[in-house]
Amino acid sequence: MPAPTVMQSPLGARMRINGRDVDYFCGTSYFCLHGHPQVIEAACAATRQFGMGPGTLAQMQVYVDLQDELRAWFGAEHVVSLISGYSSPMAMLQGLRDDFDLILIDAATHYSARDAIPTLDKPVHSFRHLDAGSLAEELARYVKPGKRPVIVTDGVFPSSGALAPLADYRQAMAPYDGAILAIDDSHGVGALGSSGRGALQHFGLEAEGNYLAGTLSKAFGALGGIIPGSRALADKIAANAMIMRGASPVPPAAAAAAIASLRVLKETPAMRANLVRNVSHMRAGLRKLGFVLADTPVPIVSVRGDVDFDGLRQRLDARDIVVKVTKASGYSDAPDVPTMRLAVFSEHSPEQIDRLLSSMAELL
């Protein structure tokens, strides 16, 4: 077992872990906003002004300001905010439950959506992971005349970094009137799309009948669940999802941090450009080492092959380069073979990526 990772500084491309300064290629802080000075100061200022939270569902101005920033980012009429990203697929699907009659779910969909399924009291069927042909077969098998399906999947799968073929899914759904696409896009929002609105924007699928739930805790460096959409969708969620009545909102500090993060990203377009550059750099370099990789902009890079990845991870660690190796059945979509999962950040320097790649070339 590897030694526990004890973080002693904010998340970042270069950070302090277990008493050492290391190059860090793990996690989900794709813009390193968790440690950005403006984000931290905004959280501190909100805590000083508002305390730790309202203790009830009472309103505070910081939540109004967050709603304004989220609406502007997603180009949405309203963005539902709730206590955690893990809860957002459940709230989304509960809000939509009167709009579908049965559920078809990718076999490797994240736990957050799977935990929602029993609360919906609808028939559920799975289709093969990332397989639009399997989805078409299951739709033909189970969707009876007059019945409306919802297709549930991750937009970006968290362990493998696989990008769901959402356009192909929509094509398979075309014969079925009222078919809904509902995705957990926690790893897509911020990182994908021409303006960072996620996998639906990436595929040109921002339209009625396509919905996403996401989080502020990854690319946006804060905390909380989000569901962008219409005012009508927000009203359905308020009516049907009891978490909106029974749970507190995020702490004011987290709301203020998210506001600051969104503003930093808007005011610093180079951050998103750097992420695109770094993902391309990493994927191209790994291909030169002989690894087969999908050509996508996803900042999660899954490296597989006939390699002792545990041994490689340890040897990289000795060079102060920290990477993660996932094991079979270790996570919702974990591949069935040991895999190195590399997270690429906008703040990694080209030299850091080259140092990782050259070290791998020497150690393989």
Short mmCIF file of C-alpha atoms in Angstrom, two decimals:
data_model
loop_
_atom_site.label_atom_id
_atom_site.label_comp_id
_atom_site.label_asym_id
_atom_site.label_seq_id
_atom_site.Cartn_x
_atom_site.Cartn_y
_atom_site.Cartn_z
CA MET A 1 0.00 0.00 0.00
CA PRO A 2 1.34 3.48 -0.84
CA ALA A 3 1.92 5.89 2.04
CA PRO A 4 -1.07 8.13 2.80
CA THR A 5 -1.03 11.38 0.87
CA VAL A 6 -0.87 14.09 3.53
CA MET A 7 -1.36 17.48 1.88
CA GLN A 8 0.40 20.37 3.59
CA SER A 9 -0.43 23.15 1.13
CA PRO A 10 -3.36 24.08 -1.10
CA LEU A 11 -3.96 21.89 -4.13
CA GLY A 12 -1.76 22.89 -7.02
CA ALA A 13 0.49 21.80 -9.84
CA ARG A 14 3.43 22.15 -7.45
CA MET A 15 2.55 21.53 -3.83
CA ARG A 16 3.77 20.16 -0.53
CA ILE A 17 2.91 16.55 0.32
CA ASN A 18 4.39 14.44 3.14
CA GLY A 19 7.04 17.08 3.83
CA ARG A 20 8.23 17.36 0.21
CA ASP A 21 7.57 19.76 -2.64
CA VAL A 22 6.28 17.67 -5.55
CA ASP A 23 4.85 17.91 -9.05
CA TYR A 24 1.22 16.86 -8.57
CA PHE A 25 -0.71 15.06 -11.31
CA CYS A 26 -3.71 13.79 -9.32
CA GLY A 27 -7.18 14.93 -8.34
CA THR A 28 -9.61 17.29 -10.02
CA SER A 29 -8.44 20.87 -9.47
CA TYR A 30 -8.12 21.49 -13.20
CA PHE A 31 -7.41 25.23 -12.82
CA CYS A 32 -5.81 25.03 -9.34
CA LEU A 33 -8.48 27.40 -8.06
CA HIS A 34 -8.66 25.61 -4.71
CA GLY A 35 -5.48 27.44 -3.76
CA HIS A 36 -5.91 30.67 -5.71
CA PRO A 37 -5.30 33.71 -3.45
CA GLN A 38 -8.43 35.56 -4.63
CA VAL A 39 -10.58 32.49 -3.95
CA ILE A 40 -9.16 31.99 -0.48
CA GLU A 41 -9.53 35.67 0.41
CA ALA A 42 -13.14 35.70 -0.82
CA ALA A 43 -13.93 32.71 1.39
CA CYS A 44 -12.31 34.37 4.42
CA ALA A 45 -14.11 37.66 3.84
CA ALA A 46 -17.49 35.91 3.52
CA THR A 47 -16.88 33.98 6.72
CA ARG A 48 -16.04 37.16 8.58
CA GLN A 49 -19.19 38.86 7.26
CA PHE A 50 -21.71 36.00 7.36
CA GLY A 51 -20.24 33.42 9.73
CA MET A 52 -20.34 29.72 8.94
CA GLY A 53 -23.84 29.76 7.49
CA PRO A 54 -27.48 30.68 8.02
CA GLY A 55 -28.34 27.54 10.00
CA THR A 56 -31.67 27.49 8.16
CA LEU A 57 -32.79 28.24 4.62
CA ALA A 58 -32.69 31.98 5.29
CA GLN A 59 -31.32 34.09 2.45
CA MET A 60 -27.98 35.88 2.36
CA GLN A 61 -26.72 38.21 -0.36
CA VAL A 62 -23.77 35.93 -1.15
CA TYR A 63 -26.20 33.30 -2.46
CA VAL A 64 -27.94 35.86 -4.66
CA ASP A 65 -24.56 36.90 -6.05
CA LEU A 66 -23.63 33.28 -6.72
CA GLN A 67 -26.88 32.75 -8.64
CA ASP A 68 -26.08 35.79 -10.82
CA GLU A 69 -22.57 34.49 -11.60
CA LEU A 70 -23.79 30.97 -12.38
CA ARG A 71 -26.58 32.21 -14.67
CA ALA A 72 -24.07 34.29 -16.59
CA TRP A 73 -21.55 31.42 -16.85
CA PHE A 74 -24.08 28.85 -18.09
CA GLY A 75 -26.27 31.22 -20.08
CA ALA A 76 -29.20 29.79 -18.15
CA GLU A 77 -32.43 31.26 -16.88
CA HIS A 78 -31.75 29.74 -13.46
CA VAL A 79 -29.11 27.54 -11.84
CA VAL A 80 -30.23 25.40 -8.92
CA SER A 81 -27.57 25.31 -6.19
CA LEU A 82 -27.40 22.71 -3.45
CA ILE A 83 -25.10 21.45 -0.75
CA SER A 84 -23.02 18.96 -2.78
CA GLY A 85 -22.21 17.90 -6.30
CA TYR A 86 -22.89 14.30 -5.30
CA SER A 87 -26.51 15.25 -4.61
CA SER A 88 -27.08 17.17 -7.84
CA PRO A 89 -27.90 14.20 -10.15
CA MET A 90 -30.48 13.01 -7.63
CA ALA A 91 -32.12 16.44 -7.44
CA MET A 92 -32.09 16.74 -11.24
CA LEU A 93 -33.66 13.32 -11.82
CA GLN A 94 -36.21 13.77 -9.05
CA GLY A 95 -37.16 17.11 -10.53
CA LEU A 96 -37.69 15.51 -13.95
CA ARG A 97 -39.39 12.34 -12.75
CA ASP A 98 -42.82 13.27 -14.14
CA ASP A 99 -41.25 13.74 -17.58
CA PHE A 100 -40.07 10.13 -18.10
CA ASP A 101 -41.42 6.61 -17.63
CA LEU A 102 -38.29 4.43 -17.61
CA ILE A 103 -34.54 4.79 -17.15
CA LEU A 104 -31.64 3.56 -19.28
CA ILE A 105 -28.28 4.00 -17.60
CA ASP A 106 -24.68 3.48 -18.72
CA ALA A 107 -23.34 0.45 -16.85
CA ALA A 108 -20.43 2.47 -15.38
CA THR A 109 -22.33 5.62 -14.39
CA HIS A 110 -21.14 7.27 -11.18
CA TYR A 111 -22.56 6.35 -7.79
CA SER A 112 -24.16 9.79 -7.48
CA ALA A 113 -26.66 8.99 -10.24
CA ARG A 114 -27.02 5.34 -9.21
CA ASP A 115 -28.01 6.37 -5.69
CA ALA A 116 -30.80 8.44 -7.22
CA ILE A 117 -32.38 5.55 -9.12
CA PRO A 118 -34.20 3.85 -6.18
CA THR A 119 -35.87 7.15 -5.26
CA LEU A 120 -37.54 7.47 -8.67
CA ASP A 121 -39.75 4.36 -8.60
CA LYS A 122 -39.28 3.75 -12.34
CA PRO A 123 -38.13 0.69 -14.31
CA VAL A 124 -34.37 0.79 -14.95
CA HIS A 125 -32.22 -0.97 -17.54
CA SER A 126 -28.51 -0.63 -18.24
CA PHE A 127 -26.62 -0.46 -21.53
CA ARG A 128 -22.98 -1.25 -22.21
CA HIS A 129 -20.47 1.38 -21.16
CA LEU A 130 -19.97 4.08 -23.84
CA ASP A 131 -21.85 1.96 -26.41
CA ALA A 132 -24.46 3.84 -28.47
CA GLY A 133 -25.33 0.63 -30.31
CA SER A 134 -26.17 -1.07 -27.02
CA LEU A 135 -28.28 1.94 -26.04
CA ALA A 136 -30.21 1.66 -29.33
CA GLU A 137 -30.82 -2.05 -28.68
CA GLU A 138 -32.07 -1.46 -25.14
CA LEU A 139 -34.32 1.39 -26.26
CA ALA A 140 -35.87 -0.84 -28.90
CA ARG A 141 -36.32 -3.64 -26.37
CA TYR A 142 -37.87 -1.70 -23.53
CA VAL A 143 -39.53 1.51 -24.78
CA LYS A 144 -43.17 0.75 -25.53
CA PRO A 145 -45.44 3.09 -27.53
CA GLY A 146 -46.21 6.27 -25.61
CA LYS A 147 -43.44 5.71 -23.05
CA ARG A 148 -40.69 8.28 -22.53
CA PRO A 149 -37.14 7.20 -21.61
CA VAL A 150 -34.43 9.10 -19.78
CA ILE A 151 -30.85 8.20 -20.63
CA VAL A 152 -28.51 8.64 -17.66
CA THR A 153 -24.73 8.79 -17.99
CA ASP A 154 -21.65 10.66 -16.89
CA GLY A 155 -20.51 13.31 -19.36
CA VAL A 156 -16.86 12.65 -18.46
CA PHE A 157 -16.13 9.46 -16.55
CA PRO A 158 -14.00 10.25 -13.49
CA SER A 159 -11.54 7.37 -13.39
CA SER A 160 -10.88 6.74 -17.08
CA GLY A 161 -11.53 10.24 -18.39
CA ALA A 162 -13.69 8.73 -21.12
CA LEU A 163 -15.97 11.23 -22.86
CA ALA A 164 -19.46 9.79 -23.33
CA PRO A 165 -20.53 9.80 -27.03
CA LEU A 166 -23.48 12.06 -26.31
CA ALA A 167 -24.15 12.97 -29.96
CA ASP A 168 -24.38 9.26 -30.82
CA TYR A 169 -26.72 8.75 -27.87
CA ARG A 170 -28.96 11.54 -29.10
CA GLN A 171 -29.08 9.91 -32.53
CA ALA A 172 -30.12 6.60 -30.94
CA MET A 173 -32.81 8.47 -29.00
CA ALA A 174 -34.24 10.24 -32.07
CA PRO A 175 -37.09 7.77 -32.77
CA TYR A 176 -38.51 8.18 -29.26
CA ASP A 177 -40.69 11.21 -28.64
CA GLY A 178 -39.99 12.92 -25.33
CA ALA A 179 -36.68 11.09 -24.73
CA ILE A 180 -34.50 12.92 -22.19
CA LEU A 181 -30.71 12.94 -21.83
CA ALA A 182 -29.57 13.60 -18.24
CA ILE A 183 -25.86 13.65 -17.46
CA ASP A 184 -23.65 13.95 -14.41
CA ASP A 185 -21.11 16.41 -15.80
CA SER A 186 -19.09 17.08 -12.67
CA HIS A 187 -15.79 16.61 -14.53
CA GLY A 188 -16.96 18.43 -17.67
CA VAL A 189 -18.24 21.77 -16.38
CA GLY A 190 -15.51 24.37 -16.42
CA ALA A 191 -13.12 22.20 -18.41
CA LEU A 192 -15.07 21.42 -21.61
CA GLY A 193 -16.99 23.45 -24.17
CA SER A 194 -16.13 26.64 -25.99
CA SER A 195 -16.92 28.72 -22.90
CA GLY A 196 -16.60 26.07 -20.19
CA ARG A 197 -20.22 24.96 -19.91
CA GLY A 198 -19.36 21.28 -20.14
CA ALA A 199 -19.97 18.21 -22.26
CA LEU A 200 -23.34 19.31 -23.65
CA GLN A 201 -21.74 22.47 -25.02
CA HIS A 202 -18.79 20.46 -26.34
CA PHE A 203 -21.15 18.32 -28.43
CA GLY A 204 -23.49 21.18 -29.42
CA LEU A 205 -26.34 19.65 -27.43
CA GLU A 206 -27.45 22.56 -25.27
CA ALA A 207 -31.15 22.27 -26.01
CA GLU A 208 -34.46 21.40 -24.38
CA GLY A 209 -34.50 17.75 -23.38
CA ASN A 210 -30.78 17.64 -22.51
CA TYR A 211 -29.89 18.30 -18.87
CA LEU A 212 -26.76 18.35 -16.75
CA ALA A 213 -25.97 18.22 -13.07
CA GLY A 214 -22.53 19.26 -11.93
CA THR A 215 -20.35 20.44 -9.12
CA LEU A 216 -18.41 23.50 -8.03
CA SER A 217 -15.82 21.37 -6.21
CA LYS A 218 -13.62 20.37 -9.16
CA ALA A 219 -12.77 22.81 -11.98
CA PHE A 220 -14.37 25.68 -10.05
CA GLY A 221 -12.37 25.15 -6.87
CA ALA A 222 -15.21 25.54 -4.37
CA LEU A 223 -18.10 23.36 -3.13
CA GLY A 224 -21.71 22.59 -3.99
CA GLY A 225 -23.98 21.07 -6.62
CA ILE A 226 -25.37 22.92 -9.64
CA ILE A 227 -28.17 22.23 -12.13
CA PRO A 228 -28.41 24.85 -14.90
CA GLY A 229 -31.67 25.20 -16.82
CA SER A 230 -34.96 26.99 -17.08
CA ARG A 231 -37.03 28.51 -14.31
CA ALA A 232 -39.56 25.73 -15.00
CA LEU A 233 -36.90 23.08 -14.29
CA ALA A 234 -35.94 24.85 -11.06
CA ASP A 235 -39.59 24.83 -10.01
CA LYS A 236 -39.86 21.09 -10.71
CA ILE A 237 -36.76 20.43 -8.62
CA ALA A 238 -38.09 22.59 -5.79
CA ALA A 239 -41.36 20.64 -5.86
CA ASN A 240 -39.97 17.11 -6.20
CA ALA A 241 -36.50 17.01 -4.61
CA MET A 242 -36.76 17.05 -0.84
CA ILE A 243 -33.08 17.96 -0.43
CA MET A 244 -34.10 21.46 -1.53
CA ARG A 245 -36.37 21.71 1.50
CA GLY A 246 -34.44 19.72 4.07
CA ALA A 247 -30.74 20.54 3.59
CA SER A 248 -28.78 23.68 4.31
CA PRO A 249 -27.08 25.56 1.47
CA VAL A 250 -23.31 25.57 1.10
CA PRO A 251 -21.47 27.70 3.66
CA PRO A 252 -21.14 31.37 2.69
CA ALA A 253 -17.40 30.83 2.37
CA ALA A 254 -17.95 28.21 -0.35
CA ALA A 255 -20.44 30.41 -2.20
CA ALA A 256 -18.03 33.34 -2.14
CA ALA A 257 -15.18 31.10 -3.26
CA ALA A 258 -17.23 29.95 -6.25
CA ILE A 259 -18.05 33.56 -7.18
CA ALA A 260 -14.36 34.44 -7.06
CA SER A 261 -13.40 31.34 -9.08
CA LEU A 262 -15.92 32.09 -11.82
CA ARG A 263 -14.68 35.67 -12.04
CA VAL A 264 -11.03 34.59 -12.17
CA LEU A 265 -11.78 32.22 -15.03
CA LYS A 266 -13.76 34.87 -16.93
CA GLU A 267 -11.07 37.50 -16.44
CA THR A 268 -8.16 35.14 -17.24
CA PRO A 269 -9.00 33.31 -20.48
CA ALA A 270 -5.38 32.16 -20.65
CA MET A 271 -6.20 29.63 -17.92
CA ARG A 272 -8.59 27.74 -20.18
CA ALA A 273 -6.21 28.08 -23.12
CA ASN A 274 -3.37 26.71 -21.00
CA LEU A 275 -5.47 23.71 -20.00
CA VAL A 276 -6.17 22.89 -23.65
CA ARG A 277 -2.45 23.27 -24.44
CA ASN A 278 -1.37 21.09 -21.53
CA VAL A 279 -3.86 18.31 -22.27
CA SER A 280 -2.64 18.20 -25.87
CA HIS A 281 1.00 18.24 -24.71
CA MET A 282 0.43 15.38 -22.27
CA ARG A 283 -1.52 13.20 -24.68
CA ALA A 284 0.96 13.73 -27.53
CA GLY A 285 3.91 12.92 -25.29
CA LEU A 286 2.35 9.74 -23.99
CA ARG A 287 1.56 8.61 -27.53
CA LYS A 288 5.26 9.02 -28.39
CA LEU A 289 5.96 6.63 -25.51
CA GLY A 290 3.74 4.07 -27.21
CA PHE A 291 0.52 4.43 -25.26
CA VAL A 292 -2.82 4.38 -27.09
CA LEU A 293 -4.98 7.33 -26.02
CA ALA A 294 -8.24 8.88 -27.12
CA ASP A 295 -7.85 12.32 -28.71
CA THR A 296 -10.12 14.40 -26.47
CA PRO A 297 -9.77 17.66 -24.51
CA VAL A 298 -10.60 15.90 -21.22
CA PRO A 299 -7.94 16.72 -18.57
CA ILE A 300 -8.08 13.18 -17.15
CA VAL A 301 -5.62 10.96 -19.04
CA SER A 302 -5.91 7.21 -18.54
CA VAL A 303 -2.70 5.29 -19.31
CA ARG A 304 -2.90 1.52 -19.78
CA GLY A 305 -0.53 -1.11 -21.09
CA ASP A 306 1.80 -3.96 -20.17
CA VAL A 307 3.50 -1.93 -17.46
CA ASP A 308 4.10 -2.38 -13.74
CA PHE A 309 2.23 0.81 -12.90
CA ASP A 310 2.60 0.40 -9.14
CA GLY A 311 6.36 0.14 -9.53
CA LEU A 312 6.40 3.08 -11.94
CA ARG A 313 4.36 5.17 -9.51
CA GLN A 314 6.86 4.45 -6.73
CA ARG A 315 9.85 5.32 -8.90
CA LEU A 316 8.20 8.57 -10.01
CA ASP A 317 7.45 9.38 -6.38
CA ALA A 318 11.15 9.03 -5.60
CA ARG A 319 11.68 11.82 -8.16
CA ASP A 320 9.04 14.01 -6.43
CA ILE A 321 6.42 13.38 -9.13
CA VAL A 322 3.09 12.22 -7.69
CA VAL A 323 0.68 10.22 -9.86
CA LYS A 324 -2.24 7.91 -9.12
CA VAL A 325 -2.71 4.26 -10.09
CA THR A 326 -6.25 2.92 -10.09
CA LYS A 327 -7.08 -0.73 -9.55
CA ALA A 328 -9.81 -2.88 -11.04
CA SER A 329 -13.17 -2.24 -9.35
CA GLY A 330 -11.61 0.64 -7.46
CA TYR A 331 -14.15 3.20 -8.63
CA SER A 332 -17.41 3.42 -10.55
CA ASP A 333 -15.79 3.32 -13.99
CA ALA A 334 -12.35 1.98 -13.07
CA PRO A 335 -10.89 -0.13 -15.90
CA ASP A 336 -10.52 -3.84 -15.21
CA VAL A 337 -6.71 -3.57 -15.36
CA PRO A 338 -4.29 -1.41 -13.35
CA THR A 339 -4.21 2.06 -14.89
CA MET A 340 -2.31 5.28 -14.32
CA ARG A 341 -4.73 8.19 -14.02
CA LEU A 342 -3.04 11.49 -14.76
CA ALA A 343 -4.79 14.79 -14.02
CA VAL A 344 -3.67 17.73 -16.16
CA PHE A 345 -3.96 21.26 -14.76
CA SER A 346 -3.85 24.62 -16.48
CA GLU A 347 -1.09 25.60 -14.07
CA HIS A 348 1.29 22.76 -14.93
CA SER A 349 4.25 24.25 -16.74
CA PRO A 350 5.44 22.66 -19.99
CA GLU A 351 8.64 21.79 -18.09
CA GLN A 352 6.67 19.84 -15.47
CA ILE A 353 4.89 17.82 -18.13
CA ASP A 354 8.19 17.19 -19.94
CA ARG A 355 9.78 16.11 -16.65
CA LEU A 356 7.01 13.55 -16.12
CA LEU A 357 7.24 12.28 -19.70
CA SER A 358 11.05 12.03 -19.72
CA SER A 359 11.00 10.27 -16.35
CA MET A 360 8.49 7.76 -17.64
CA ALA A 361 10.64 7.18 -20.74
CA GLU A 362 13.66 6.45 -18.54
CA LEU A 363 11.79 4.24 -16.06
CA LEU A 364 9.61 2.14 -18.36
#
